[in-house]
Amino acid sequence: MKPLKFPHRSHGDRLPSSSFTPIYSNFLKDKSRFPFALFQRKLNKSRSPSTYSQKKQPFANAVMAVGPYLPPRFSVAPMMDCTDNHYRTLARLISKHAWLYTEMITAETIVHQKDNLDRFLAYSPEQHPIVLQIGGSNLESLAKATELANEYHYDEINFNCGCPSSKVAGHGCFGVRLMLDPMFVGEAMSVIAANTDVPVTVKCRIGVDDHDSYNELCDFIYKVSSLSPTRHFIIHSRKALLNGISPAENRSIPPLKYEYFYGLLRDFPDLRFTINGGITCIGEVNAAIRAGAHGVMVGRAAYNNPWQTLGHVDSTIYGKPSSSLTRRQILGKYQVYGDSVLGKYGQKPNVRDVVKPLLHLFYSEPGNGLWKRKADTAFRHCTTIKSFFEETLRAIPDSVLDSPVGETPVGRDELFADINSLLPPPYEVREQELLYA
């Protein structure tokens, strides 16, 4: 393995969550943490606040490369226990152009499983374009994990700064809690970028607990993009509450503030932003793009209703021909895949594991309830995907199995209609931020 690259000095493990310090204190106490080049620029002679758009960032010439693929106008959100190899195989059979994300994989898992990496990182070439999402708070582990992942040729690497799970935010201080330490996130992104040749991105929320003002969100974006080559941010337009509510409640209880997302488009014109949160169908994806979003990320809707959501991506979002496969044809291809991977790692994956993402393929269709009941029974004794299909698919009418994707769902056209009138006041880079420019 090549020597790991560190743009500046690593500090090893992060401090526990109780020891987070104010935003600027680490910088003021120890300027040696950051690249010398960042201090070569002189402060603006004017002592008055300066807007971000009037300033040129250190990495302003970096671009969001997409290689041979269409840009990420539509992506499927990384979801734990959902966007595994099986789901991504199904998703790619339905859409050729949607960008797919892995589940979040911690850097420590990649490092500790370096002799068993195929189980965590391998995927079929058909899954491109695909993004690896990693999580962590140890610079050395992030560097090693990135270096190890290079062998698998992901199209981007995304850093998780948005997961509100107590297992993540409470243990090791990563996930959404990292939004409270943008200096470290900038440092981590520089380390990740130094050890890969593909673009690096950040997925985050709009805030954490009481740190939920628009200016605090802008401070995070400004510092991370100033201290690293990060040019693309995926923004979940809800803040996270770390007071014990569940990840599921964090997807519904904090209110959506799309005006924060569209404020970022106005105030950071040199960056790229993908909107995430509360968007449930292709009609709403189009509405977000018409309002100016560079990209849209959809989570639960793409998992819980993959046929109607992903089935319209290629034609409606990208203007390309759809796969034109029926659900019967998709299941035929999926059967070949499923039977080839059963028991690949001992007793895993089993039939239930492989079939899991298919249980939503007939969402709201005639026979869906009976299909699921038959599936519950078949899981107890079927040992192949072929035998599982033979026993269960009789519940689905031929008209459903052989019909094309229906009309494009319209969605809520008014979702972003008045967004420009709701935007927060423009972000101003305050005097303290000038230290980082």
Short mmCIF file of C-alpha atoms in Angstrom, two decimals:
data_model
loop_
_atom_site.label_atom_id
_atom_site.label_comp_id
_atom_site.label_asym_id
_atom_site.label_seq_id
_atom_site.Cartn_x
_atom_site.Cartn_y
_atom_site.Cartn_z
CA MET A 1 0.00 0.00 0.00
CA LYS A 2 1.21 3.49 -0.81
CA PRO A 3 2.06 5.80 2.10
CA LEU A 4 -1.00 7.57 3.45
CA LYS A 5 -1.25 11.26 2.69
CA PHE A 6 -1.98 13.86 5.32
CA PRO A 7 -2.23 17.50 4.21
CA HIS A 8 -1.43 18.51 7.76
CA ARG A 9 -0.85 17.05 11.18
CA SER A 10 -3.25 14.39 12.40
CA HIS A 11 -4.59 14.46 15.93
CA GLY A 12 -5.77 10.86 16.05
CA ASP A 13 -8.96 10.12 17.91
CA ARG A 14 -11.57 12.80 18.35
CA LEU A 15 -12.51 14.06 21.77
CA PRO A 16 -15.66 12.72 23.43
CA SER A 17 -18.88 14.60 22.76
CA SER A 18 -18.75 16.48 26.06
CA SER A 19 -15.48 18.16 25.12
CA PHE A 20 -16.46 20.06 21.98
CA THR A 21 -15.08 23.57 22.05
CA PRO A 22 -16.46 26.73 20.45
CA ILE A 23 -16.10 27.00 16.70
CA TYR A 24 -13.02 29.19 16.58
CA SER A 25 -11.14 28.17 19.73
CA ASN A 26 -9.15 25.27 18.25
CA PHE A 27 -7.94 27.50 15.44
CA LEU A 28 -6.98 30.34 17.74
CA LYS A 29 -5.12 28.05 20.12
CA ASP A 30 -3.23 25.99 17.55
CA LYS A 31 -2.79 27.42 14.08
CA SER A 32 -0.31 24.64 13.27
CA ARG A 33 -3.25 22.31 12.62
CA PHE A 34 -4.00 23.90 9.27
CA PRO A 35 -2.18 24.22 5.95
CA PHE A 36 0.22 27.15 5.88
CA ALA A 37 -1.19 28.24 2.53
CA LEU A 38 -4.43 29.17 4.19
CA PHE A 39 -2.63 31.91 6.12
CA GLN A 40 -0.81 33.41 3.17
CA ARG A 41 -3.78 35.46 2.12
CA LYS A 42 -4.11 38.86 3.73
CA LEU A 43 -7.22 39.96 5.51
CA ASN A 44 -9.49 42.30 3.65
CA LYS A 45 -8.38 45.86 4.41
CA SER A 46 -11.95 46.79 5.10
CA ARG A 47 -13.04 45.81 8.62
CA SER A 48 -16.69 45.63 7.59
CA PRO A 49 -18.43 42.28 6.96
CA SER A 50 -17.99 40.81 3.52
CA THR A 51 -20.41 38.52 1.69
CA TYR A 52 -19.21 35.10 0.66
CA SER A 53 -19.91 35.73 -2.99
CA GLN A 54 -17.48 38.65 -2.99
CA LYS A 55 -14.61 36.42 -1.85
CA LYS A 56 -12.61 33.87 -3.82
CA GLN A 57 -12.05 30.60 -1.98
CA PRO A 58 -8.72 28.72 -1.92
CA PHE A 59 -10.23 25.81 -3.89
CA ALA A 60 -12.46 27.82 -6.19
CA ASN A 61 -11.04 26.12 -9.30
CA ALA A 62 -11.98 22.61 -8.16
CA VAL A 63 -14.84 21.03 -10.09
CA MET A 64 -17.43 18.37 -9.37
CA ALA A 65 -16.30 15.73 -11.84
CA VAL A 66 -18.69 12.98 -12.87
CA GLY A 67 -16.49 10.93 -15.23
CA PRO A 68 -18.37 9.20 -18.04
CA TYR A 69 -21.73 9.43 -16.26
CA LEU A 70 -24.54 11.94 -16.32
CA PRO A 71 -24.43 14.42 -13.41
CA PRO A 72 -26.10 13.53 -10.09
CA ARG A 73 -29.39 15.31 -10.75
CA PHE A 74 -31.10 12.37 -9.02
CA SER A 75 -29.57 10.16 -6.34
CA VAL A 76 -30.81 7.56 -3.89
CA ALA A 77 -29.93 8.42 -0.30
CA PRO A 78 -27.62 6.18 1.73
CA MET A 79 -29.85 4.29 4.17
CA MET A 80 -28.64 1.88 6.82
CA ASP A 81 -29.97 -1.66 6.36
CA CYS A 82 -31.52 -0.59 3.04
CA THR A 83 -29.12 0.51 0.31
CA ASP A 84 -27.06 -2.66 0.34
CA ASN A 85 -25.82 -4.59 -2.68
CA HIS A 86 -29.19 -6.28 -3.14
CA TYR A 87 -31.18 -3.06 -3.26
CA ARG A 88 -28.66 -1.36 -5.52
CA THR A 89 -28.85 -4.30 -7.95
CA LEU A 90 -32.64 -3.88 -8.11
CA ALA A 91 -32.37 -0.09 -8.42
CA ARG A 92 -29.97 -0.31 -11.33
CA LEU A 93 -32.27 -2.72 -13.18
CA ILE A 94 -34.99 -0.05 -12.97
CA SER A 95 -32.87 3.07 -13.62
CA LYS A 96 -29.63 3.28 -15.60
CA HIS A 97 -28.73 6.83 -14.57
CA ALA A 98 -29.76 7.38 -10.92
CA TRP A 99 -26.73 7.82 -8.66
CA LEU A 100 -26.59 5.12 -6.01
CA TYR A 101 -25.03 5.33 -2.54
CA THR A 102 -23.80 2.58 -0.27
CA GLU A 103 -24.98 2.33 3.28
CA MET A 104 -22.73 4.32 5.59
CA ILE A 105 -19.63 2.25 6.34
CA THR A 106 -17.40 3.39 9.16
CA ALA A 107 -13.75 3.98 8.42
CA GLU A 108 -12.83 1.69 11.29
CA THR A 109 -14.84 -1.17 9.77
CA ILE A 110 -12.99 -0.82 6.48
CA VAL A 111 -9.61 -0.73 8.24
CA HIS A 112 -10.33 -3.64 10.57
CA GLN A 113 -11.83 -5.76 7.78
CA LYS A 114 -9.04 -5.11 5.29
CA ASP A 115 -8.68 -8.85 4.67
CA ASN A 116 -12.42 -9.25 4.09
CA LEU A 117 -13.22 -6.08 2.16
CA ASP A 118 -15.26 -7.64 -0.62
CA ARG A 119 -18.03 -8.29 1.86
CA PHE A 120 -18.31 -4.57 2.58
CA LEU A 121 -17.12 -2.81 -0.57
CA ALA A 122 -17.56 -5.09 -3.59
CA TYR A 123 -20.32 -4.42 -6.11
CA SER A 124 -21.06 -5.26 -9.73
CA PRO A 125 -19.81 -2.90 -12.47
CA GLU A 126 -23.42 -2.29 -13.51
CA GLN A 127 -23.97 -0.28 -10.32
CA HIS A 128 -21.98 2.72 -11.60
CA PRO A 129 -22.37 5.59 -10.93
CA ILE A 130 -22.00 4.70 -7.27
CA VAL A 131 -20.84 6.65 -4.22
CA LEU A 132 -19.19 5.23 -1.11
CA GLN A 133 -20.38 6.91 2.07
CA ILE A 134 -17.99 6.64 4.99
CA GLY A 135 -18.30 7.80 8.57
CA GLY A 136 -15.74 8.36 11.28
CA SER A 137 -13.83 10.82 13.41
CA ASN A 138 -10.26 9.53 13.32
CA LEU A 139 -8.07 11.09 10.64
CA GLU A 140 -5.72 8.14 10.35
CA SER A 141 -8.61 5.70 9.97
CA LEU A 142 -10.26 7.93 7.37
CA ALA A 143 -7.01 8.08 5.41
CA LYS A 144 -6.48 4.31 5.55
CA ALA A 145 -10.11 3.54 4.70
CA THR A 146 -10.00 5.85 1.70
CA GLU A 147 -6.78 4.26 0.46
CA LEU A 148 -8.24 0.76 0.84
CA ALA A 149 -11.46 1.76 -0.94
CA ASN A 150 -9.56 3.01 -4.00
CA GLU A 151 -9.21 -0.55 -5.24
CA TYR A 152 -13.00 -0.70 -5.69
CA HIS A 153 -13.22 2.33 -7.98
CA TYR A 154 -16.15 4.20 -6.51
CA ASP A 155 -17.15 7.33 -8.44
CA GLU A 156 -17.20 9.60 -5.37
CA ILE A 157 -16.58 9.38 -1.66
CA ASN A 158 -19.12 11.02 0.63
CA PHE A 159 -18.48 11.89 4.27
CA ASN A 160 -21.39 11.45 6.68
CA CYS A 161 -22.11 14.56 8.74
CA GLY A 162 -25.84 13.98 8.95
CA CYS A 163 -26.67 10.71 10.70
CA PRO A 164 -28.59 11.45 13.96
CA SER A 165 -28.48 7.90 15.32
CA SER A 166 -27.28 7.77 18.92
CA LYS A 167 -25.04 4.84 17.90
CA VAL A 168 -23.25 7.21 15.54
CA ALA A 169 -23.59 10.71 16.99
CA GLY A 170 -23.13 9.51 20.57
CA HIS A 171 -20.32 7.01 20.04
CA GLY A 172 -17.10 8.35 18.64
CA CYS A 173 -18.55 11.78 17.90
CA PHE A 174 -19.28 11.41 14.23
CA GLY A 175 -22.36 11.69 12.05
CA VAL A 176 -24.36 14.88 12.51
CA ARG A 177 -22.45 15.87 15.65
CA LEU A 178 -19.51 16.76 13.43
CA MET A 179 -21.46 19.79 12.24
CA LEU A 180 -20.49 21.32 15.57
CA ASP A 181 -16.83 21.05 14.58
CA PRO A 182 -16.53 22.32 10.98
CA MET A 183 -12.79 22.80 11.41
CA PHE A 184 -12.34 19.06 11.86
CA VAL A 185 -14.68 18.30 8.95
CA GLY A 186 -12.55 20.50 6.70
CA GLU A 187 -9.45 18.71 7.94
CA ALA A 188 -11.07 15.29 7.43
CA MET A 189 -12.18 16.17 3.90
CA SER A 190 -8.64 17.25 3.05
CA VAL A 191 -7.30 13.92 4.33
CA ILE A 192 -9.90 11.93 2.37
CA ALA A 193 -9.25 13.94 -0.80
CA ALA A 194 -5.48 13.50 -0.43
CA ASN A 195 -5.89 9.72 -0.53
CA THR A 196 -8.22 9.39 -3.54
CA ASP A 197 -8.50 10.63 -7.11
CA VAL A 198 -12.31 10.90 -7.14
CA PRO A 199 -14.45 13.85 -5.97
CA VAL A 200 -15.29 14.11 -2.27
CA THR A 201 -18.62 15.35 -0.95
CA VAL A 202 -20.33 16.00 2.39
CA LYS A 203 -23.85 15.03 3.45
CA CYS A 204 -25.15 17.06 6.37
CA ARG A 205 -28.25 18.52 8.01
CA ILE A 206 -29.18 22.19 8.28
CA GLY A 207 -28.33 22.26 11.97
CA VAL A 208 -28.05 20.41 15.28
CA ASP A 209 -30.24 21.02 18.35
CA ASP A 210 -30.08 24.75 19.15
CA HIS A 211 -27.32 25.36 16.59
CA ASP A 212 -29.90 25.79 13.86
CA SER A 213 -29.63 29.32 12.50
CA TYR A 214 -29.03 29.94 8.83
CA ASN A 215 -25.78 31.77 9.61
CA GLU A 216 -24.47 28.75 11.56
CA LEU A 217 -25.23 26.51 8.59
CA CYS A 218 -23.42 28.94 6.30
CA ASP A 219 -20.46 29.06 8.69
CA PHE A 220 -20.21 25.26 8.40
CA ILE A 221 -20.37 25.31 4.59
CA TYR A 222 -17.90 28.20 4.37
CA LYS A 223 -15.29 26.67 6.64
CA VAL A 224 -15.45 23.16 5.14
CA SER A 225 -15.25 24.45 1.56
CA SER A 226 -12.47 26.90 2.46
CA LEU A 227 -10.32 24.31 4.22
CA SER A 228 -10.79 21.44 1.76
CA PRO A 229 -11.52 20.68 -1.90
CA THR A 230 -15.17 19.91 -1.07
CA ARG A 231 -17.34 21.53 -3.74
CA HIS A 232 -20.56 19.53 -3.40
CA PHE A 233 -22.82 19.32 -0.34
CA ILE A 234 -25.93 17.17 0.05
CA ILE A 235 -28.25 19.01 2.44
CA HIS A 236 -30.96 17.25 4.42
CA SER A 237 -33.30 20.18 4.97
CA ARG A 238 -34.14 19.32 8.57
CA LYS A 239 -32.01 19.88 11.62
CA ALA A 240 -31.19 16.93 13.88
CA LEU A 241 -32.30 16.61 17.48
CA LEU A 242 -29.88 14.67 19.66
CA ASN A 243 -32.08 14.53 22.74
CA GLY A 244 -33.02 10.88 22.48
CA ILE A 245 -35.54 10.81 19.65
CA SER A 246 -35.08 8.02 17.13
CA PRO A 247 -33.61 8.33 13.63
CA ALA A 248 -37.12 7.77 12.25
CA GLU A 249 -38.47 10.64 14.36
CA ASN A 250 -35.57 12.78 13.16
CA ARG A 251 -36.95 12.31 9.66
CA SER A 252 -40.33 13.77 10.62
CA ILE A 253 -40.33 15.83 13.84
CA PRO A 254 -37.89 18.66 12.98
CA PRO A 255 -39.61 20.86 10.39
CA LEU A 256 -38.33 21.07 6.84
CA LYS A 257 -36.72 24.39 5.98
CA TYR A 258 -36.22 24.35 2.24
CA GLU A 259 -35.58 28.08 2.37
CA TYR A 260 -32.23 27.34 4.02
CA PHE A 261 -31.24 25.11 1.10
CA TYR A 262 -32.18 27.69 -1.51
CA GLY A 263 -30.42 30.36 0.52
CA LEU A 264 -27.21 28.33 0.14
CA LEU A 265 -27.65 28.35 -3.65
CA ARG A 266 -27.81 32.14 -3.55
CA ASP A 267 -24.96 32.69 -1.10
CA PHE A 268 -22.47 30.07 -2.36
CA PRO A 269 -22.64 30.33 -6.16
CA ASP A 270 -19.30 28.51 -6.64
CA LEU A 271 -20.52 25.36 -4.88
CA ARG A 272 -22.98 22.61 -5.83
CA PHE A 273 -25.89 21.60 -3.62
CA THR A 274 -28.22 18.60 -3.66
CA ILE A 275 -31.48 18.84 -1.73
CA ASN A 276 -32.71 15.98 0.47
CA GLY A 277 -35.66 15.47 2.80
CA GLY A 278 -39.42 15.22 2.34
CA ILE A 279 -39.40 14.77 -1.44
CA THR A 280 -41.59 11.79 -2.24
CA CYS A 281 -42.00 11.46 -6.02
CA ILE A 282 -40.57 12.43 -9.40
CA GLY A 283 -42.97 15.34 -9.79
CA GLU A 284 -41.51 16.91 -6.66
CA VAL A 285 -37.97 16.16 -7.85
CA ASN A 286 -38.70 18.15 -11.00
CA ALA A 287 -40.18 20.97 -8.95
CA ALA A 288 -37.01 21.20 -6.85
CA ILE A 289 -34.82 21.28 -9.96
CA ARG A 290 -37.00 23.93 -11.60
CA ALA A 291 -36.52 26.03 -8.46
CA GLY A 292 -32.74 25.82 -8.94
CA ALA A 293 -31.48 22.73 -7.09
CA HIS A 294 -28.39 21.23 -8.72
CA GLY A 295 -29.54 17.77 -7.68
CA VAL A 296 -32.20 15.96 -5.64
CA MET A 297 -31.63 13.02 -3.29
CA VAL A 298 -34.59 10.79 -2.47
CA GLY A 299 -34.55 8.25 0.35
CA ARG A 300 -37.55 6.35 1.65
CA ALA A 301 -39.69 6.93 -1.43
CA ALA A 302 -37.03 5.28 -3.61
CA TYR A 303 -36.89 2.32 -1.24
CA ASN A 304 -40.58 1.94 -0.35
CA ASN A 305 -41.86 2.49 -3.90
CA PRO A 306 -38.92 1.76 -6.24
CA TRP A 307 -40.99 1.00 -9.35
CA GLN A 308 -42.88 4.30 -9.47
CA THR A 309 -39.97 6.40 -8.19
CA LEU A 310 -36.95 5.00 -10.02
CA GLY A 311 -38.95 3.96 -13.07
CA HIS A 312 -39.33 7.59 -14.15
CA VAL A 313 -35.81 8.84 -13.42
CA ASP A 314 -34.15 8.13 -16.76
CA SER A 315 -36.90 9.58 -18.96
CA THR A 316 -38.23 12.39 -16.78
CA ILE A 317 -35.10 13.65 -15.01
CA TYR A 318 -32.43 12.87 -17.61
CA GLY A 319 -34.43 12.86 -20.83
CA LYS A 320 -33.05 9.43 -21.73
CA PRO A 321 -34.87 6.23 -22.71
CA SER A 322 -36.06 4.18 -19.78
CA SER A 323 -34.97 0.56 -19.38
CA SER A 324 -38.42 -0.50 -20.72
CA LEU A 325 -38.21 -3.67 -18.62
CA THR A 326 -41.38 -4.99 -17.05
CA ARG A 327 -41.39 -6.17 -13.47
CA ARG A 328 -41.47 -9.78 -14.69
CA GLN A 329 -38.31 -9.17 -16.72
CA ILE A 330 -36.62 -7.38 -13.82
CA LEU A 331 -37.40 -10.29 -11.50
CA GLY A 332 -35.96 -12.72 -14.04
CA LYS A 333 -32.65 -10.84 -14.07
CA TYR A 334 -32.73 -10.41 -10.32
CA GLN A 335 -33.24 -14.15 -9.84
CA VAL A 336 -29.97 -14.87 -11.65
CA TYR A 337 -28.18 -12.37 -9.39
CA GLY A 338 -29.87 -13.60 -6.21
CA ASP A 339 -29.14 -17.27 -6.68
CA SER A 340 -25.50 -16.45 -7.50
CA VAL A 341 -24.90 -14.70 -4.17
CA LEU A 342 -26.83 -16.91 -1.74
CA GLY A 343 -24.51 -18.21 0.99
CA LYS A 344 -21.51 -16.36 -0.41
CA TYR A 345 -20.35 -15.56 3.13
CA GLY A 346 -21.25 -18.70 5.01
CA GLN A 347 -24.95 -18.63 5.87
CA LYS A 348 -25.29 -15.10 4.53
CA PRO A 349 -26.92 -13.76 2.53
CA ASN A 350 -29.98 -15.98 2.81
CA VAL A 351 -33.18 -15.88 0.78
CA ARG A 352 -34.78 -13.35 3.13
CA ASP A 353 -31.79 -11.01 2.82
CA VAL A 354 -31.79 -11.10 -0.96
CA VAL A 355 -35.57 -10.77 -1.34
CA LYS A 356 -35.94 -7.92 1.17
CA PRO A 357 -35.76 -5.00 -1.34
CA LEU A 358 -38.27 -6.78 -3.63
CA LEU A 359 -41.01 -6.63 -0.99
CA HIS A 360 -41.79 -3.05 -2.07
CA LEU A 361 -41.77 -3.69 -5.83
CA PHE A 362 -45.56 -4.07 -5.98
CA TYR A 363 -46.40 -1.12 -3.73
CA SER A 364 -50.17 -0.38 -3.82
CA GLU A 365 -50.72 -2.90 -6.65
CA PRO A 366 -53.39 -5.64 -6.69
CA GLY A 367 -52.04 -8.77 -5.01
CA ASN A 368 -49.40 -6.92 -2.97
CA GLY A 369 -50.80 -7.99 0.41
CA LEU A 370 -51.15 -11.64 -0.61
CA TRP A 371 -47.63 -11.61 -2.12
CA LYS A 372 -46.17 -10.48 1.19
CA ARG A 373 -48.09 -13.12 3.16
CA LYS A 374 -46.88 -15.82 0.81
CA ALA A 375 -43.36 -14.44 1.15
CA ASP A 376 -43.48 -14.77 4.94
CA THR A 377 -44.33 -18.44 4.54
CA ALA A 378 -41.81 -19.08 1.76
CA PHE A 379 -38.93 -17.63 3.78
CA ARG A 380 -39.23 -20.57 6.17
CA HIS A 381 -38.33 -23.24 3.64
CA CYS A 382 -37.26 -21.86 0.26
CA THR A 383 -33.55 -22.24 -0.37
CA THR A 384 -33.30 -20.53 -3.77
CA ILE A 385 -34.68 -17.35 -5.27
CA LYS A 386 -36.14 -19.39 -8.12
CA SER A 387 -38.19 -21.57 -5.76
CA PHE A 388 -39.25 -18.48 -3.80
CA PHE A 389 -40.60 -16.84 -6.97
CA GLU A 390 -42.35 -20.02 -8.07
CA GLU A 391 -44.20 -20.16 -4.76
CA THR A 392 -45.08 -16.49 -4.33
CA LEU A 393 -45.45 -14.67 -7.66
CA ARG A 394 -48.72 -16.42 -8.44
CA ALA A 395 -50.23 -13.82 -6.07
CA ILE A 396 -49.46 -10.99 -8.53
CA PRO A 397 -51.73 -10.62 -11.59
CA ASP A 398 -50.10 -10.90 -15.01
CA SER A 399 -51.33 -7.39 -15.80
CA VAL A 400 -49.13 -6.05 -13.00
CA LEU A 401 -46.10 -8.19 -13.81
CA ASP A 402 -46.16 -7.28 -17.51
CA SER A 403 -47.28 -3.64 -17.49
CA PRO A 404 -44.87 -0.74 -18.09
CA VAL A 405 -44.28 2.05 -15.61
CA GLY A 406 -47.37 4.23 -15.31
CA GLU A 407 -47.83 7.96 -15.62
CA THR A 408 -45.35 10.24 -13.88
CA PRO A 409 -46.68 11.13 -10.41
CA VAL A 410 -47.43 14.84 -10.25
CA GLY A 411 -46.64 15.49 -6.58
CA ARG A 412 -46.97 18.84 -4.82
CA ASP A 413 -46.30 21.49 -7.45
CA GLU A 414 -46.53 24.19 -4.82
CA LEU A 415 -43.71 22.72 -2.73
CA PHE A 416 -41.15 25.31 -3.91
CA ALA A 417 -43.48 27.82 -5.60
CA ASP A 418 -42.86 30.72 -3.19
CA ILE A 419 -39.40 29.73 -2.03
CA ASN A 420 -37.71 32.96 -3.17
CA SER A 421 -39.96 35.01 -0.91
CA LEU A 422 -39.00 32.86 2.10
CA LEU A 423 -35.21 33.03 1.81
CA PRO A 424 -33.27 34.09 4.92
CA PRO A 425 -31.19 37.28 4.80
CA PRO A 426 -27.95 36.89 2.80
CA TYR A 427 -25.02 35.34 4.60
CA GLU A 428 -22.22 37.65 5.53
CA VAL A 429 -18.73 36.37 6.24
CA ARG A 430 -17.99 37.88 9.60
CA GLU A 431 -14.58 39.15 10.66
CA GLN A 432 -13.68 35.87 12.33
CA GLU A 433 -14.35 33.92 9.13
CA LEU A 434 -11.83 36.11 7.31
CA LEU A 435 -9.12 34.24 9.20
CA TYR A 436 -9.88 31.19 7.11
CA ALA A 437 -10.02 32.86 3.70
#
